[in-house]
């Protein structure tokens, strides 16, 4: 069952105005937003740790939605989606597959960030025919070196943010320097551009379960990513403290023919800090 709008609606290309939808499948009601012109292969956005629909940067989504049907969603147990968060990345990928097929799609492009990139890898390994193109940002491969330190880094930066009454993402995603600090504040401000029909916050238990899933993923045997033949774009900053930047290069080496973009003097949120440079790169890659 899907609440996915009516025909002949005007095309919305602003994420701040994207209508909230739901679709039910497998006993779960998934919350999602869609924008851009319908038809063709949609670009499905896979979001990061602790994030809901309100955590996507409109400066990344809006340029893509000018020419493509874009869908962002809350996985099971996150935000306004029902059910409980799974304790493994692979189970999250199963839920993503359930959601995508419930909308009637048998081919998608994927745009992913951080934990979303792990879920995207698990999805394409299990369902290669579903994915046409893959964008992996701020992420790393299963079994990636030092990725199990994500929880410690996250809790430490949450404490630092609390002490300064800041958003934790300002510490987690950006360098704390003269370049990073204003970029962080600008990013957090952009996330507030949507003022109505905002998503529910992630619950503490759901967040903790996501952290457990990342730890399990990071300590598991690597997947054989040589099976990924889809065109793949990989991007990160040169100083990612959450998912070490070397893991982006690791992905690049494992996925034959992939393209790698590393932005200077930036961290986990490099694609948001450099949105003016990265968004056109992503648009061009997805349009090929």
Short mmCIF file of N, CA, C and O in Angstrom, two decimals, residues 127-210:
data_model
loop_
_atom_site.label_atom_id
_atom_site.label_comp_id
_atom_site.label_asym_id
_atom_site.label_seq_id
_atom_site.Cartn_x
_atom_site.Cartn_y
_atom_site.Cartn_z
N UNK A 127 21.94 -7.85 -4.49
CA UNK A 127 20.97 -7.63 -5.58
C UNK A 127 21.62 -6.81 -6.70
O UNK A 127 21.19 -5.67 -6.97
N UNK A 128 22.63 -7.35 -7.35
CA UNK A 128 23.36 -6.57 -8.35
C UNK A 128 22.50 -6.06 -9.50
O UNK A 128 22.77 -4.99 -10.05
N UNK A 129 21.46 -6.81 -9.85
CA UNK A 129 20.62 -6.40 -10.99
C UNK A 129 19.78 -5.17 -10.67
O UNK A 129 19.29 -4.49 -11.58
N UNK A 130 19.62 -4.87 -9.39
CA UNK A 130 18.78 -3.73 -8.99
C UNK A 130 19.46 -2.39 -9.24
O UNK A 130 18.80 -1.39 -9.53
N UNK A 131 20.79 -2.37 -9.12
CA UNK A 131 21.52 -1.10 -9.11
C UNK A 131 22.22 -0.85 -10.44
O UNK A 131 22.96 -1.69 -10.92
N UNK A 132 21.99 0.34 -11.02
CA UNK A 132 22.64 0.72 -12.27
C UNK A 132 23.93 1.49 -12.01
O UNK A 132 24.96 1.22 -12.60
N UNK A 133 23.87 2.47 -11.10
CA UNK A 133 25.04 3.28 -10.75
C UNK A 133 25.10 3.47 -9.24
O UNK A 133 24.06 3.47 -8.57
N UNK A 134 26.32 3.71 -8.76
CA UNK A 134 26.55 3.73 -7.32
C UNK A 134 27.40 4.94 -6.95
O UNK A 134 28.49 5.13 -7.51
N UNK A 135 26.90 5.75 -6.03
CA UNK A 135 27.70 6.85 -5.47
C UNK A 135 27.93 6.53 -4.00
O UNK A 135 26.97 6.39 -3.23
N UNK A 136 29.20 6.39 -3.62
CA UNK A 136 29.58 6.04 -2.24
C UNK A 136 30.39 7.19 -1.66
O UNK A 136 31.50 7.46 -2.12
N UNK A 137 29.87 7.88 -0.64
CA UNK A 137 30.58 9.01 -0.07
C UNK A 137 30.76 8.82 1.43
O UNK A 137 29.85 8.33 2.11
N UNK A 138 31.93 9.20 1.94
CA UNK A 138 32.20 9.13 3.37
C UNK A 138 32.00 7.75 3.95
O UNK A 138 31.52 7.61 5.07
N UNK A 139 32.41 6.72 3.21
CA UNK A 139 32.11 5.35 3.66
C UNK A 139 33.32 4.45 3.43
O UNK A 139 34.36 4.89 2.94
N UNK A 140 33.17 3.19 3.82
CA UNK A 140 34.26 2.24 3.66
C UNK A 140 33.74 0.82 3.50
O UNK A 140 32.56 0.54 3.71
N UNK A 141 34.64 -0.10 3.13
CA UNK A 141 34.23 -1.48 2.87
C UNK A 141 34.03 -2.28 4.16
O UNK A 141 34.57 -1.92 5.22
N UNK A 142 33.27 -3.33 4.05
CA UNK A 142 33.11 -4.27 5.17
C UNK A 142 34.49 -4.75 5.61
O UNK A 142 35.34 -5.08 4.78
N UNK A 143 34.72 -4.78 6.93
CA UNK A 143 36.02 -5.19 7.44
C UNK A 143 37.08 -4.11 7.35
O UNK A 143 38.26 -4.37 7.57
N UNK A 144 36.66 -2.86 7.03
CA UNK A 144 37.61 -1.76 6.84
C UNK A 144 38.37 -1.41 8.11
O UNK A 144 37.80 -1.38 9.21
N UNK A 145 39.65 -1.14 7.96
CA UNK A 145 40.54 -0.86 9.09
C UNK A 145 40.09 0.36 9.89
O UNK A 145 39.82 1.42 9.33
N UNK A 146 39.98 0.19 11.20
CA UNK A 146 39.66 1.25 12.17
C UNK A 146 38.23 1.77 12.08
O UNK A 146 37.89 2.75 12.76
N UNK A 147 37.37 1.12 11.27
CA UNK A 147 35.99 1.59 11.21
C UNK A 147 35.24 1.27 12.50
O UNK A 147 34.22 1.90 12.79
N UNK A 148 35.76 0.32 13.28
CA UNK A 148 35.08 -0.01 14.54
C UNK A 148 35.27 1.07 15.59
O UNK A 148 34.72 0.99 16.69
N UNK A 149 36.05 2.11 15.26
CA UNK A 149 36.23 3.23 16.20
C UNK A 149 35.16 4.30 16.03
O UNK A 149 35.20 5.33 16.71
N UNK A 150 34.22 4.07 15.13
CA UNK A 150 33.17 5.06 14.86
C UNK A 150 32.42 5.42 16.14
O UNK A 150 32.17 6.59 16.42
N UNK A 151 32.06 4.41 16.94
CA UNK A 151 31.26 4.67 18.15
C UNK A 151 32.01 5.59 19.12
O UNK A 151 31.43 6.56 19.63
N UNK A 152 33.28 5.30 19.35
CA UNK A 152 34.06 6.11 20.27
C UNK A 152 34.19 7.55 19.79
O UNK A 152 34.02 8.50 20.57
N UNK A 153 34.46 7.72 18.50
CA UNK A 153 34.57 9.06 17.91
C UNK A 153 33.24 9.80 18.03
O UNK A 153 33.19 10.99 18.37
N UNK A 154 32.15 9.08 17.75
CA UNK A 154 30.82 9.68 17.78
C UNK A 154 30.47 10.18 19.18
O UNK A 154 30.05 11.33 19.36
N UNK A 155 30.65 9.32 20.18
CA UNK A 155 30.30 9.72 21.55
C UNK A 155 31.17 10.88 22.04
O UNK A 155 30.70 11.79 22.72
N UNK A 156 32.45 10.86 21.69
CA UNK A 156 33.36 11.93 22.10
C UNK A 156 32.93 13.25 21.49
O UNK A 156 32.87 14.29 22.17
N UNK A 157 32.60 13.24 20.19
CA UNK A 157 32.20 14.48 19.53
C UNK A 157 30.82 14.95 19.98
O UNK A 157 30.54 16.16 20.00
N UNK A 158 29.96 14.03 20.36
CA UNK A 158 28.66 14.42 20.92
C UNK A 158 28.86 15.17 22.24
O UNK A 158 28.17 16.15 22.52
N UNK A 159 29.83 14.70 23.04
CA UNK A 159 30.14 15.38 24.30
C UNK A 159 30.72 16.77 24.03
O UNK A 159 30.30 17.76 24.64
N UNK A 160 31.66 16.86 23.10
CA UNK A 160 32.25 18.15 22.75
C UNK A 160 31.18 19.13 22.27
O UNK A 160 31.20 20.31 22.61
N UNK A 161 30.25 18.61 21.48
CA UNK A 161 29.18 19.46 20.96
C UNK A 161 28.26 19.94 22.08
O UNK A 161 27.85 21.10 22.12
N UNK A 162 27.95 19.03 23.01
CA UNK A 162 27.07 19.39 24.12
C UNK A 162 27.69 20.50 24.98
O UNK A 162 27.00 21.42 25.41
N UNK A 163 28.99 20.41 25.18
CA UNK A 163 29.69 21.40 26.01
C UNK A 163 29.70 22.79 25.36
O UNK A 163 29.82 23.80 26.05
N UNK A 164 29.59 22.82 24.04
CA UNK A 164 29.60 24.10 23.33
C UNK A 164 28.22 24.45 22.76
O UNK A 164 28.08 25.39 21.99
N UNK A 165 27.23 23.65 23.14
CA UNK A 165 25.85 23.83 22.66
C UNK A 165 25.80 23.89 21.14
O UNK A 165 25.14 24.76 20.55
N UNK A 166 26.51 22.97 20.51
CA UNK A 166 26.57 22.90 19.05
C UNK A 166 25.90 21.63 18.57
O UNK A 166 25.62 20.71 19.35
N UNK A 167 25.67 21.55 17.27
CA UNK A 167 25.19 20.31 16.65
C UNK A 167 26.38 19.36 16.54
O UNK A 167 27.44 19.75 16.06
N UNK A 168 26.24 18.09 17.00
CA UNK A 168 27.36 17.14 16.92
C UNK A 168 27.96 17.02 15.52
O UNK A 168 29.16 16.75 15.37
N UNK A 169 27.15 17.23 14.49
CA UNK A 169 27.67 17.11 13.11
C UNK A 169 28.75 18.15 12.82
O UNK A 169 29.59 17.94 11.95
N UNK A 170 28.72 19.27 13.54
CA UNK A 170 29.75 20.28 13.33
C UNK A 170 31.13 19.73 13.69
O UNK A 170 32.15 20.11 13.11
N UNK A 171 31.17 18.82 14.67
CA UNK A 171 32.42 18.20 15.09
C UNK A 171 32.71 16.93 14.29
O UNK A 171 33.85 16.67 13.90
N UNK A 172 31.67 16.15 14.05
CA UNK A 172 31.84 14.84 13.39
C UNK A 172 32.16 14.95 11.90
O UNK A 172 32.90 14.14 11.36
N UNK A 173 31.59 15.96 11.25
CA UNK A 173 31.66 16.04 9.78
C UNK A 173 32.71 17.02 9.26
O UNK A 173 33.07 16.96 8.09
N UNK A 174 33.16 17.95 10.12
CA UNK A 174 33.98 19.06 9.63
C UNK A 174 35.23 19.25 10.49
O UNK A 174 35.20 18.98 11.70
N UNK A 175 36.28 19.73 9.87
CA UNK A 175 37.48 20.10 10.62
C UNK A 175 37.16 21.31 11.51
O UNK A 175 36.40 22.19 11.12
N UNK A 176 37.78 21.34 12.68
CA UNK A 176 37.56 22.47 13.59
C UNK A 176 38.63 23.53 13.35
O UNK A 176 39.49 23.79 14.18
N UNK A 177 38.56 24.12 12.17
CA UNK A 177 39.53 25.16 11.81
C UNK A 177 38.80 26.31 11.13
O UNK A 177 37.57 26.31 11.03
N UNK A 178 39.56 27.27 10.64
CA UNK A 178 38.97 28.49 10.07
C UNK A 178 38.13 28.21 8.83
O UNK A 178 37.24 28.99 8.49
N UNK A 179 38.40 27.09 8.15
CA UNK A 179 37.61 26.70 6.97
C UNK A 179 36.43 25.84 7.38
O UNK A 179 35.30 26.04 6.91
N UNK A 180 36.69 24.89 8.26
CA UNK A 180 35.68 23.91 8.62
C UNK A 180 34.54 24.47 9.46
O UNK A 180 33.38 24.11 9.27
N UNK A 181 34.86 25.36 10.40
CA UNK A 181 33.82 25.86 11.31
C UNK A 181 32.69 26.60 10.59
O UNK A 181 31.52 26.31 10.80
N UNK A 182 33.01 27.57 9.71
CA UNK A 182 31.91 28.23 8.99
C UNK A 182 31.16 27.29 8.04
O UNK A 182 29.95 27.41 7.85
N UNK A 183 31.89 26.34 7.43
CA UNK A 183 31.24 25.36 6.55
C UNK A 183 30.26 24.51 7.36
O UNK A 183 29.16 24.18 6.89
N UNK A 184 30.65 24.17 8.58
CA UNK A 184 29.79 23.36 9.45
C UNK A 184 28.51 24.12 9.81
O UNK A 184 27.40 23.57 9.72
N UNK A 185 28.67 25.38 10.19
CA UNK A 185 27.49 26.18 10.56
C UNK A 185 26.55 26.36 9.38
O UNK A 185 25.33 26.28 9.51
N UNK A 186 27.13 26.59 8.20
CA UNK A 186 26.30 26.77 6.99
C UNK A 186 25.52 25.50 6.67
O UNK A 186 24.34 25.55 6.31
N UNK A 187 26.18 24.34 6.83
CA UNK A 187 25.53 23.05 6.58
C UNK A 187 24.36 22.85 7.54
O UNK A 187 23.25 22.50 7.13
N UNK A 188 24.61 23.06 8.83
CA UNK A 188 23.55 22.86 9.83
C UNK A 188 22.38 23.81 9.57
O UNK A 188 21.21 23.42 9.70
N UNK A 189 22.67 25.03 9.15
CA UNK A 189 21.60 25.98 8.82
C UNK A 189 20.78 25.49 7.62
O UNK A 189 19.56 25.65 7.60
N UNK A 190 21.46 24.91 6.63
CA UNK A 190 20.73 24.43 5.44
C UNK A 190 19.76 23.30 5.80
O UNK A 190 18.71 23.16 5.16
N UNK A 191 20.11 22.51 6.81
CA UNK A 191 19.23 21.41 7.21
C UNK A 191 17.93 21.92 7.83
O UNK A 191 16.98 21.16 7.99
N UNK A 192 17.88 23.21 8.16
CA UNK A 192 16.69 23.79 8.78
C UNK A 192 15.80 24.49 7.77
O UNK A 192 14.80 25.11 8.14
N UNK A 193 16.16 24.42 6.49
CA UNK A 193 15.39 25.16 5.48
C UNK A 193 13.96 24.63 5.35
O UNK A 193 13.04 25.39 5.04
N UNK A 194 13.78 23.35 5.60
CA UNK A 194 12.42 22.79 5.61
C UNK A 194 11.80 23.14 6.96
O UNK A 194 12.33 22.76 8.02
N UNK A 195 10.70 23.84 6.93
CA UNK A 195 10.11 24.32 8.19
C UNK A 195 8.80 23.61 8.54
O UNK A 195 8.33 23.73 9.67
N UNK A 196 8.21 22.90 7.60
CA UNK A 196 6.94 22.20 7.89
C UNK A 196 7.10 20.71 7.63
O UNK A 196 7.97 20.28 6.86
N UNK A 197 6.25 19.94 8.30
CA UNK A 197 6.20 18.49 8.05
C UNK A 197 7.59 17.85 8.20
O UNK A 197 8.02 17.05 7.37
N UNK A 198 8.28 18.22 9.29
CA UNK A 198 9.60 17.67 9.52
C UNK A 198 9.49 16.26 10.10
O UNK A 198 8.44 15.86 10.59
N UNK A 199 10.58 15.53 10.03
CA UNK A 199 10.60 14.12 10.43
C UNK A 199 10.74 14.00 11.95
O UNK A 199 11.18 14.93 12.63
N UNK A 200 10.41 12.82 12.45
CA UNK A 200 10.65 12.52 13.86
C UNK A 200 12.15 12.27 14.08
O UNK A 200 12.83 11.74 13.20
N UNK A 201 12.66 12.68 15.24
CA UNK A 201 14.07 12.42 15.56
C UNK A 201 14.29 10.92 15.75
O UNK A 201 13.37 10.18 16.12
N UNK A 202 15.54 10.49 15.52
CA UNK A 202 15.87 9.09 15.77
C UNK A 202 15.87 8.85 17.29
O UNK A 202 16.26 9.74 18.07
N UNK A 203 15.41 7.69 17.69
CA UNK A 203 15.39 7.35 19.12
C UNK A 203 16.77 6.85 19.55
O UNK A 203 17.52 6.29 18.74
N UNK A 204 17.08 7.03 20.82
CA UNK A 204 18.40 6.66 21.35
C UNK A 204 18.70 5.18 21.11
O UNK A 204 19.80 4.81 20.66
N UNK A 205 17.71 4.33 21.36
CA UNK A 205 17.92 2.89 21.17
C UNK A 205 18.22 2.57 19.71
O UNK A 205 19.08 1.73 19.39
N UNK A 206 17.52 3.23 18.79
CA UNK A 206 17.75 3.00 17.35
C UNK A 206 19.17 3.42 16.97
O UNK A 206 19.87 2.71 16.23
N UNK A 207 19.61 4.56 17.50
CA UNK A 207 20.97 5.06 17.24
C UNK A 207 22.01 4.06 17.77
O UNK A 207 22.99 3.74 17.08
N UNK A 208 21.79 3.58 18.97
CA UNK A 208 22.75 2.63 19.56
C UNK A 208 22.80 1.33 18.76
O UNK A 208 23.87 0.73 18.59
N UNK A 209 21.65 0.90 18.25
CA UNK A 209 21.61 -0.33 17.44
C UNK A 209 22.35 -0.12 16.12
O UNK A 209 23.06 -1.01 15.65
N UNK A 210 22.22 1.07 15.53
CA UNK A 210 22.98 1.37 14.32
C UNK A 210 24.49 1.30 14.58
O UNK A 210 25.25 0.77 13.77
#
